[in-house]
CSV table of C-alpha atoms in Angstrom, one decimal:
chain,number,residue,atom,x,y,z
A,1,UNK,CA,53.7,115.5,43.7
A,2,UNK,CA,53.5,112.8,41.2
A,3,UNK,CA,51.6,115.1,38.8
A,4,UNK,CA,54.0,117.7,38.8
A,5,UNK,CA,56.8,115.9,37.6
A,6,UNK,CA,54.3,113.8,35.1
A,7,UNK,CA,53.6,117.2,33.8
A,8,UNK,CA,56.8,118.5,33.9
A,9,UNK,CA,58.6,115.5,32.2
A,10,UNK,CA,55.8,115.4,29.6
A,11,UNK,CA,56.9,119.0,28.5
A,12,UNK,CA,60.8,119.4,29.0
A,13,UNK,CA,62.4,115.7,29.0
A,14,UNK,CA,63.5,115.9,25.7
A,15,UNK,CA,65.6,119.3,27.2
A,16,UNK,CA,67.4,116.8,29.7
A,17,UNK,CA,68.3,114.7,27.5
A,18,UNK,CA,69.4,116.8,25.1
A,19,UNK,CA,71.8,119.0,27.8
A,20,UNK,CA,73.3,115.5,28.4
A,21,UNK,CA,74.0,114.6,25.0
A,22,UNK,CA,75.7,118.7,24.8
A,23,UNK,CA,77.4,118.0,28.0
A,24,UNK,CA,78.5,114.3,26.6
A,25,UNK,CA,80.0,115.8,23.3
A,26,UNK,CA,81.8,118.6,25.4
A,27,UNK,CA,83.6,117.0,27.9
A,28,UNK,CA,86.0,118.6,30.2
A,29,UNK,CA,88.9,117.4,33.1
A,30,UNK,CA,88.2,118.0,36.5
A,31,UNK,CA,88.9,121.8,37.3
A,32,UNK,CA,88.7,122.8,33.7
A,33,UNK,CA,84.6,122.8,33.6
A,34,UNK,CA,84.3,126.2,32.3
A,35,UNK,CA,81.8,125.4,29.3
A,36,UNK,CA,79.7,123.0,31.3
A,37,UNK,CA,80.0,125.9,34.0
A,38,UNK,CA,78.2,128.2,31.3
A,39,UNK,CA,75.8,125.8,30.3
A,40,UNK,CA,74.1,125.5,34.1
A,41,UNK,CA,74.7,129.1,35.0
A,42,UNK,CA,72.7,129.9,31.5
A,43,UNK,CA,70.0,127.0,31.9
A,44,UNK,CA,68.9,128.2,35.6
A,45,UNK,CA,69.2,131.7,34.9
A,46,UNK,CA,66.7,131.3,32.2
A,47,UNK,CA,64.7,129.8,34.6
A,48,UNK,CA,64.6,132.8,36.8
A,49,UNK,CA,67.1,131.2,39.4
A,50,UNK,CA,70.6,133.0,40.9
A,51,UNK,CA,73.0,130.7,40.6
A,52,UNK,CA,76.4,131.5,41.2
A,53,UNK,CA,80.1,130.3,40.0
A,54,UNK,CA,82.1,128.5,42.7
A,55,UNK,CA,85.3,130.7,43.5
A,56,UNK,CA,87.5,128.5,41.8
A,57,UNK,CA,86.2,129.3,38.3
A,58,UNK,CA,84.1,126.2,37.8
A,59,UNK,CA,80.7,124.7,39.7
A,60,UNK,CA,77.9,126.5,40.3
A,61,UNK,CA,75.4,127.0,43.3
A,62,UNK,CA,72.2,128.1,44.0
A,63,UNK,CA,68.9,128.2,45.7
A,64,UNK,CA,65.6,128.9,45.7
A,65,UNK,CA,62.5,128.0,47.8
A,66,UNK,CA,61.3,129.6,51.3
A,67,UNK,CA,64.6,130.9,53.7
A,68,UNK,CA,64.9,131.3,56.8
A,69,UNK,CA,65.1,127.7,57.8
A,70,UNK,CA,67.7,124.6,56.7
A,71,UNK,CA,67.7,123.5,52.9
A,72,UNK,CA,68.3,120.0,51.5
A,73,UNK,CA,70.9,119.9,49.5
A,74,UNK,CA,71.2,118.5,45.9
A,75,UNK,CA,74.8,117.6,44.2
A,76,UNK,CA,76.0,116.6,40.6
A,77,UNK,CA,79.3,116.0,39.7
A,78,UNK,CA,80.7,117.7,36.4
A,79,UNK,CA,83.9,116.5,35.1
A,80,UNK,CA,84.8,113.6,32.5
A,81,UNK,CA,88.0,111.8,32.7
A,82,UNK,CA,91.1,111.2,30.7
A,83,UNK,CA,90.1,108.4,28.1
A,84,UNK,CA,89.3,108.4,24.8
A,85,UNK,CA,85.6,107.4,24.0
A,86,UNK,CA,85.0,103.8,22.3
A,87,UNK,CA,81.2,103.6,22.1
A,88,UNK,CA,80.5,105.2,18.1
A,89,UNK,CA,77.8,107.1,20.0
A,90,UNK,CA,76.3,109.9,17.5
A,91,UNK,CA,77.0,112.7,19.9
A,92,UNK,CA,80.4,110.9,21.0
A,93,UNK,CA,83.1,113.5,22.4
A,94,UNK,CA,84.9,115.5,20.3
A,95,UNK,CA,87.9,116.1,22.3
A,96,UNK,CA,90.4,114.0,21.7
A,97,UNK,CA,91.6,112.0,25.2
A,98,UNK,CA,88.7,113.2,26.7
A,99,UNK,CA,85.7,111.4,27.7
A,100,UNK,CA,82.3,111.5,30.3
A,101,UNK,CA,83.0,107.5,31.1
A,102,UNK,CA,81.4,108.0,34.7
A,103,UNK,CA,78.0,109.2,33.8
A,104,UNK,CA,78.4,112.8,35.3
A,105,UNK,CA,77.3,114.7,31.9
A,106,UNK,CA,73.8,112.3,32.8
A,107,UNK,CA,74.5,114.0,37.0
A,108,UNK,CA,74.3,117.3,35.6
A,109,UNK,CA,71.8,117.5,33.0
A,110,UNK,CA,69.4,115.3,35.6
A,111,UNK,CA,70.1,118.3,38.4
A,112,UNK,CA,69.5,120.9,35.9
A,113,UNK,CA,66.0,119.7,35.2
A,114,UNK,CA,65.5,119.6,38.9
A,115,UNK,CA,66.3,123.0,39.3
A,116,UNK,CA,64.3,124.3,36.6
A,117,UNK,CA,61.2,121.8,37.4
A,118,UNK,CA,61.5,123.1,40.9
A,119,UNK,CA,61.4,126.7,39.3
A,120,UNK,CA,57.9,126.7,38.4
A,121,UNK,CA,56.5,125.3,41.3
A,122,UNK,CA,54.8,127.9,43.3
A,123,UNK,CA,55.2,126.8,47.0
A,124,UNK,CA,58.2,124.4,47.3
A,125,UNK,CA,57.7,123.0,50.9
A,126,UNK,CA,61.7,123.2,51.7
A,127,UNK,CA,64.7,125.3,50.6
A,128,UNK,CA,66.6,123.9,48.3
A,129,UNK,CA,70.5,124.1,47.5
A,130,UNK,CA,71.8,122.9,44.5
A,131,UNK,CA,75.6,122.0,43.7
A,132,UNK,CA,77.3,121.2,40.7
A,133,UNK,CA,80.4,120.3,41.7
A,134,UNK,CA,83.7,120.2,39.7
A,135,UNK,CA,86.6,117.7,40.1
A,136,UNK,CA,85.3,114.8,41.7
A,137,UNK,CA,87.4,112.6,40.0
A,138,UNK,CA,90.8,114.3,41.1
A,139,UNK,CA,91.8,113.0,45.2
A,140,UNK,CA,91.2,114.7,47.4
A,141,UNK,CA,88.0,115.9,45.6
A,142,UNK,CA,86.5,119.1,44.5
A,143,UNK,CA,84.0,118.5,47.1
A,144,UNK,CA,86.2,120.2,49.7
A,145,UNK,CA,87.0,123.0,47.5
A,146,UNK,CA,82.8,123.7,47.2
A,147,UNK,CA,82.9,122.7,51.4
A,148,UNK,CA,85.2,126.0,51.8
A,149,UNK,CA,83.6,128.2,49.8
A,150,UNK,CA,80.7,127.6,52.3
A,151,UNK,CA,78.2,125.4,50.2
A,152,UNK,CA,77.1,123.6,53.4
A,153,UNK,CA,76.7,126.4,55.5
A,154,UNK,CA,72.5,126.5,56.4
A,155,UNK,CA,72.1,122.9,54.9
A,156,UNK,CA,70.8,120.3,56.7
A,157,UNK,CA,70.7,117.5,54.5
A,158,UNK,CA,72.1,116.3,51.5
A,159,UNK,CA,70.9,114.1,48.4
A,160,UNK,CA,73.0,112.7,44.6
A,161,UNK,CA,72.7,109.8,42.8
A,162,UNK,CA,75.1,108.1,40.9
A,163,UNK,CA,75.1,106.1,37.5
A,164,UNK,CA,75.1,102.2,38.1
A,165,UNK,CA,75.6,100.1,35.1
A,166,UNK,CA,74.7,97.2,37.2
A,167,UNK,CA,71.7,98.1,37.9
A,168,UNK,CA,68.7,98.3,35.4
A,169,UNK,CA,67.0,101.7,34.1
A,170,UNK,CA,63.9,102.5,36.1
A,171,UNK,CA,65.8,101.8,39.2
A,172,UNK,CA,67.7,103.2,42.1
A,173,UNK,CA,70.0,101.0,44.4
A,174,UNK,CA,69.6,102.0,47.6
A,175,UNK,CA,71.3,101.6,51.5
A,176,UNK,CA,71.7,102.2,54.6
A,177,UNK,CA,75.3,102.8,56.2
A,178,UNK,CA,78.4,102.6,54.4
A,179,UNK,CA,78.1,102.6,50.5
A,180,UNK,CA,81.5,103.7,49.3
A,181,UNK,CA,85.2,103.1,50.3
A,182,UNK,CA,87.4,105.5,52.0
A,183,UNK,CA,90.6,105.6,49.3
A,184,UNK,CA,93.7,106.7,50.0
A,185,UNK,CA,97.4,106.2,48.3
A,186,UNK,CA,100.7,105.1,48.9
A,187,UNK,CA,103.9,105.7,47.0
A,188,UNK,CA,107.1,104.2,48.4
A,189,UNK,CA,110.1,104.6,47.0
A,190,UNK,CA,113.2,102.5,48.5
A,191,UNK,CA,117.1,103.0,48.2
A,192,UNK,CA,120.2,101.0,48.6
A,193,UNK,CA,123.7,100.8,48.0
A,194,UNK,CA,123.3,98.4,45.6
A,195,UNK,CA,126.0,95.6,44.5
A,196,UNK,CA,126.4,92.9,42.0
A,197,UNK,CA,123.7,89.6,42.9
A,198,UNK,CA,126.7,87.4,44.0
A,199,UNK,CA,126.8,89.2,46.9
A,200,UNK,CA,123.4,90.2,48.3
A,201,UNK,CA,125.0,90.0,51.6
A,202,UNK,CA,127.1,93.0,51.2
A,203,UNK,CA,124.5,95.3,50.4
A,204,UNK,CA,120.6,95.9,51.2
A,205,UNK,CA,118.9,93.6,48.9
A,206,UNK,CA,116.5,96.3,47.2
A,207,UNK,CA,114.4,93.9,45.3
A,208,UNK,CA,114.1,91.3,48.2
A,209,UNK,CA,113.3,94.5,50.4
A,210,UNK,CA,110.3,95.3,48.0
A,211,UNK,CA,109.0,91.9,47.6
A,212,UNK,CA,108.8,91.4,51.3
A,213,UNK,CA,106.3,94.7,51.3
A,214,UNK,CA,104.3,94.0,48.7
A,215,UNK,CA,103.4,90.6,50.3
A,216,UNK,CA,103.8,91.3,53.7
A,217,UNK,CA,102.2,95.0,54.0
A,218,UNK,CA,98.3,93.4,52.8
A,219,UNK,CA,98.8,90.0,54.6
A,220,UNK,CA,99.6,92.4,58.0
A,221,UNK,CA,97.2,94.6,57.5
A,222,UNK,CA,94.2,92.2,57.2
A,223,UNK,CA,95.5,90.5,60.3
A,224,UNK,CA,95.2,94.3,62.1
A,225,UNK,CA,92.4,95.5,60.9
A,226,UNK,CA,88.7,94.0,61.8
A,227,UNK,CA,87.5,92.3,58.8
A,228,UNK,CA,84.4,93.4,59.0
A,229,UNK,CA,85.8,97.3,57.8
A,230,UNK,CA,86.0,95.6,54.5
A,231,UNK,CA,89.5,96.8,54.4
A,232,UNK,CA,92.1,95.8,51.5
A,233,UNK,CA,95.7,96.8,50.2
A,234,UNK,CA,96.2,96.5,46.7
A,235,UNK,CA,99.8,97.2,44.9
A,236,UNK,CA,99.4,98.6,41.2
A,237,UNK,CA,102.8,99.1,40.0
A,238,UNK,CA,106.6,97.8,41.2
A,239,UNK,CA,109.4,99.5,39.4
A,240,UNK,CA,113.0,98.5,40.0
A,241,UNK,CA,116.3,97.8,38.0
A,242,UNK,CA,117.1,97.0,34.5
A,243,UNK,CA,119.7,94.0,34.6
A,244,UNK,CA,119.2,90.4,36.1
A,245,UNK,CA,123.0,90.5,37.9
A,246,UNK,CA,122.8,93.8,39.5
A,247,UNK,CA,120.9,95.1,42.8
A,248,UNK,CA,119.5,97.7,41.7
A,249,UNK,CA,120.1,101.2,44.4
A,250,UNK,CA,116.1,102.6,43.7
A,251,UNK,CA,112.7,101.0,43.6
A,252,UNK,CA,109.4,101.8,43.8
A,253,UNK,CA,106.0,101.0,45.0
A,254,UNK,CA,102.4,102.6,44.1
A,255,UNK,CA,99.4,101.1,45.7
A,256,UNK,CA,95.7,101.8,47.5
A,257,UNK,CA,94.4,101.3,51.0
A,258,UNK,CA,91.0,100.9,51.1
A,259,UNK,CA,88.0,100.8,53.7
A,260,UNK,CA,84.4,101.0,54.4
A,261,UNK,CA,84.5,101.7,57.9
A,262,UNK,CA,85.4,105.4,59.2
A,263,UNK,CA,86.6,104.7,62.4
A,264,UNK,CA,89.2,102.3,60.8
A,265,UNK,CA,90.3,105.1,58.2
A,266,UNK,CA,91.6,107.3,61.0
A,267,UNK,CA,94.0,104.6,61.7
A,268,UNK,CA,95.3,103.3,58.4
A,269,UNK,CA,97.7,106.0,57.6
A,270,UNK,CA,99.8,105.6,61.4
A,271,UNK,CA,99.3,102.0,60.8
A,272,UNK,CA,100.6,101.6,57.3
A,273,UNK,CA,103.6,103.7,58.2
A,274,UNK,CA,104.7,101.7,61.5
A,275,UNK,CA,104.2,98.1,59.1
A,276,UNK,CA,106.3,99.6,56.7
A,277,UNK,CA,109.3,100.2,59.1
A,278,UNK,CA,108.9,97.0,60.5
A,279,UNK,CA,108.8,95.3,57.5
A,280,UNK,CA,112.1,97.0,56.3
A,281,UNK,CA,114.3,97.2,59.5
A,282,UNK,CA,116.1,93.9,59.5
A,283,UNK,CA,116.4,94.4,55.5
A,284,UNK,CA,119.4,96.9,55.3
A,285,UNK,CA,117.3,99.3,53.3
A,286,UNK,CA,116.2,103.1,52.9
A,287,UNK,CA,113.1,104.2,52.1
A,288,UNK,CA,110.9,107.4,52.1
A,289,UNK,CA,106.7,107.0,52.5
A,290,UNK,CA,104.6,109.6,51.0
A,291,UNK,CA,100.9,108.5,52.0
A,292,UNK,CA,98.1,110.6,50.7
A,293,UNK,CA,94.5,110.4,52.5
A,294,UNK,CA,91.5,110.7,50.3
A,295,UNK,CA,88.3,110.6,50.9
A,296,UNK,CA,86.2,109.4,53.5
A,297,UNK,CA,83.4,106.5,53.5
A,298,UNK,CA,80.3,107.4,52.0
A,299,UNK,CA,78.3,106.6,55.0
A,300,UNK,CA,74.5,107.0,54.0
A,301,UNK,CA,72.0,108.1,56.9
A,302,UNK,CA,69.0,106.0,58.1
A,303,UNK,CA,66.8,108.9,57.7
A,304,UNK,CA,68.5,110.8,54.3
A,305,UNK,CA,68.0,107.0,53.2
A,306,UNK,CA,64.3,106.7,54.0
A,307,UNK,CA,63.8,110.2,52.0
A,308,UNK,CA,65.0,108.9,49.3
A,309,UNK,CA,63.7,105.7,49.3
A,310,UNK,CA,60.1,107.4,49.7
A,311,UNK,CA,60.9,109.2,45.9
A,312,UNK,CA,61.9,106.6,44.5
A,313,UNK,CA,59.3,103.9,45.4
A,314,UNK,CA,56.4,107.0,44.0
A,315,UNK,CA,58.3,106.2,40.9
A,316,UNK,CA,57.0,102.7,40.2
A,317,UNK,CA,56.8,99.0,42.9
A,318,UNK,CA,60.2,98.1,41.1
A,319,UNK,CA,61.8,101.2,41.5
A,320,UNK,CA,63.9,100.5,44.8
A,321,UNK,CA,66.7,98.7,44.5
A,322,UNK,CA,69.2,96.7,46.8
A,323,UNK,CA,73.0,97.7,46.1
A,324,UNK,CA,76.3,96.4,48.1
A,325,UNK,CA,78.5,98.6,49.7
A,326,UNK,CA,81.8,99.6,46.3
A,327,UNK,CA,85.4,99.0,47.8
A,328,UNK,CA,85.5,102.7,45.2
A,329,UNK,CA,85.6,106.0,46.7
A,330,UNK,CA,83.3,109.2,46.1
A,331,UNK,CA,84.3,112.8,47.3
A,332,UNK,CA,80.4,112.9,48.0
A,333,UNK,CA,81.6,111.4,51.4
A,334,UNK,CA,83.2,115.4,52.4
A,335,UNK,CA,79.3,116.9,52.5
A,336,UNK,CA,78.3,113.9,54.8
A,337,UNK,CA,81.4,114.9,57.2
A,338,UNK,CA,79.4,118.2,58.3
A,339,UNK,CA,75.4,117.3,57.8
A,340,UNK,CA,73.8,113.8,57.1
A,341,UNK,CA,72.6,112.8,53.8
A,342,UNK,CA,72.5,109.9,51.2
A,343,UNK,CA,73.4,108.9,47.7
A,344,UNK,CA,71.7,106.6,45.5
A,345,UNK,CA,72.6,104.2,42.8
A,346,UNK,CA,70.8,105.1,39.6
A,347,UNK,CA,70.3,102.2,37.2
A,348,UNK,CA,71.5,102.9,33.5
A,349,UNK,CA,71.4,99.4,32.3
A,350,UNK,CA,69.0,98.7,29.0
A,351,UNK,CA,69.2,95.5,30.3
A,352,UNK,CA,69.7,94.0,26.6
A,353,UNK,CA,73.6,94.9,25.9
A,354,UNK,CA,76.9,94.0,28.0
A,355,UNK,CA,77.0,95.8,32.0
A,356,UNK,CA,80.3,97.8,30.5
A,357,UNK,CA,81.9,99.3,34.0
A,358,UNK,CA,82.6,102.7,34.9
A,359,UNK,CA,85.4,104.7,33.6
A,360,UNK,CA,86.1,102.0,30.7
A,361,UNK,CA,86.0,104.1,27.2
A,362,UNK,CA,83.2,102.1,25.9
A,363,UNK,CA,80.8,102.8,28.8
A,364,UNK,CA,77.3,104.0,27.7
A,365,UNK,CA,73.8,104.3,29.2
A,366,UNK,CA,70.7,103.9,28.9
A,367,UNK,CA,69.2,107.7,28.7
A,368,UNK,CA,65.7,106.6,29.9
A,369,UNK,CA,67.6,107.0,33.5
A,370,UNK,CA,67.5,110.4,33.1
A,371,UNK,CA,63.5,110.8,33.9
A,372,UNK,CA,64.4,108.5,37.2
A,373,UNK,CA,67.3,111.0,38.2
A,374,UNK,CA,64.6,114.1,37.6
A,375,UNK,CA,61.7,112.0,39.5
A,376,UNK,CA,64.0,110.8,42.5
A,377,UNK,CA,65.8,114.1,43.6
A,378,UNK,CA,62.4,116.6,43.0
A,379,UNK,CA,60.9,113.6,44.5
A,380,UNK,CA,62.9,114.4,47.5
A,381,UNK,CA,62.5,117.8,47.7
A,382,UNK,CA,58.1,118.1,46.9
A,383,UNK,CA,58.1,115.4,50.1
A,384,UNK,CA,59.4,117.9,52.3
A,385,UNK,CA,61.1,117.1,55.6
């Protein structure tokens, strides 16, 4: 297996390296992947492959291997996000706002050498599906959008990786149970009379009426909840009035509920929504709740886990990595509610410059990570069940 992808690597890694680097320059917003789209469907074709577009417009999947029995799955994400690169790369991106500060240019160009590594071997010992998914950074997900158009259907496992600037290149954080956060959102607007501060008594005291949720909603909630869920409330933005002597009639709150746990997910939103209205009763004010669920846990399986940790330790004896459970969500988590699977943490540290976080315009990494993408998922997949 080893000397496959040694030969392979030896050959065509200057190809992955330089889709990422097309990819990176050519960013594009989740649902809006049409170039990127072009660029797999033409790489595997070439290859000899069938992939097809995702009805959407955008994504592409495909297999290949023997049929008749269950495939593993493989999935990249393909969108950038909405922020202007900072890192005076030589192939930085050239659309303005527009940036892959995620790593997902490095997801794709890694799957793509999968797919045409896996190509040329004769007898692959499993059926393989690849997805390259669009708009994973967009809640719900486009995970659920590839989920409908039947991209699970025959697949009995399911592999990704994701870029980890805490981690260093040449390794792959791995774990069993939960890795990622289910995410979801609140937006709460409130409304009152109003009235002149002299008189807070006369009307519903709008401000006062916010303040007590945003302190009391996460202090109730962690008294609720089992700790152990690794559930949190966070508020990230309070708008209300313009004028120190007036109550203002409209306010509003935006904020995240996060947990590890799934069980504990099903019962945040009826939870959230009965603190609220306790909250507010004695307060005199109106208020409308809009909460929007997200995306489920990214709860990795024992065995997907032990797959993957199989690939990765052929790579090298410092290979396998520990990582924590991220309070951050992934639409990865939709695959894992029909078939068990796992995702991985790929290290893209150099280990010599600043650990630069996710989505921050400045993020770069460290493209020797792309041979440990290509080795872990064929890895995967020339291990067999």
């Amino acid at each position: 297996m080893s000397s496959i992808i040694d030969t392979w690597w030896a050959s065509h890694g200057s190809e992955v390296v330089g889709w990422r680097r097309k990819i990176h320059a050519h960013p594009e917003l989740s649902r809006q992947e049409v170039n990127t789209t072009e660029l797999v469907m033409a790489q595997l074709t070439e290859a000899g492959l069938y992939p097809r577009r995702l009805p959407l417009g955008t994504g592409v999947v495909c297999d290949l291997g023997p049929t008749g029995r269950p495939r593993i799955a493989l999935r990249a994400d393909m969108d950038a996000l909405p922020i202007t690169e900072h890192t005076g790369l030589l192939y930085s991106s050239t659309v303005e706002g527009v940036s892959h500060a995620c790593g997902h240019d490095a997801h794709t160009a890694i799957l793509i050498g999968v797919a045409r590594l896996l190509a040329g071997v004769d007898e692959l010992p499993v059926g393989v599906r690849l997805i390259f998914q669009p708009a994973e950074e967009v809640m719900p997900g486009g995970a659920l959008d590839a989920v409908a158009a039947g991209v699970m259907n025959g697949v009995s496992r399911i592999f990704a990786l994701h870029c980890d600037p805490k981690l260093p290149v040449g390794s792959v954080g791995l774990r069993a149970g939960p890795l990622t956060s289910a995410a979801d959102h609140i937006d709460l607007q409130l409304h009152s009379a109003g009235g002149h501060t002299s008189r807070p008594h006369l009307t519903g005291d709008l401000v006062y009426a916010m303040g007590t949720v945003i302190t009391g909603l996460p202090g109730i909630l962690s008294r609720r909840v089992d700790p152990r869920s690794g559930t949190i409330m966070v508020w990230g933005a309070a708008h209300a009035g313009s004028a120190a002597n007036a109550i203002p009639q409209e306010g509003r709150l935006l904020g995240t509920v996060r947990t590890g746990d799934h069980g504990s997910w099903a019962e945040l939103e009826p939870l959230v929504r009965s603190m609220i209205g306790e909250l507010l009763a004695p307060l005199g004010v109106r208020y409308d709740l809009s909460y929007f669920r997200g995306v489920p846990p990214v709860v990795n399986d024992d065995q997907a886990i032990s797959m993957m940790r199989a690939a990765v330790a052929a790579i090298g004896p410092s290979a396998v990595a520990d990582t924590p459970q991220s309070p951050g969500g992934e639409d990865f988590s939709w695959y894992l509610e029909h078939v068990p699977g796992a995702m991985g943490r790929l290290g893209v540290w150099d280990g010599i410059g600043p650990q630069v976080d996710l989505h921050q315009p400045n993020f770069v990494l460290d493209e020797r990570s792309l041979e440990i993408g290509v080795r872990t998922l064929a890895g995967i997949v020339l291990n067999g069940i």
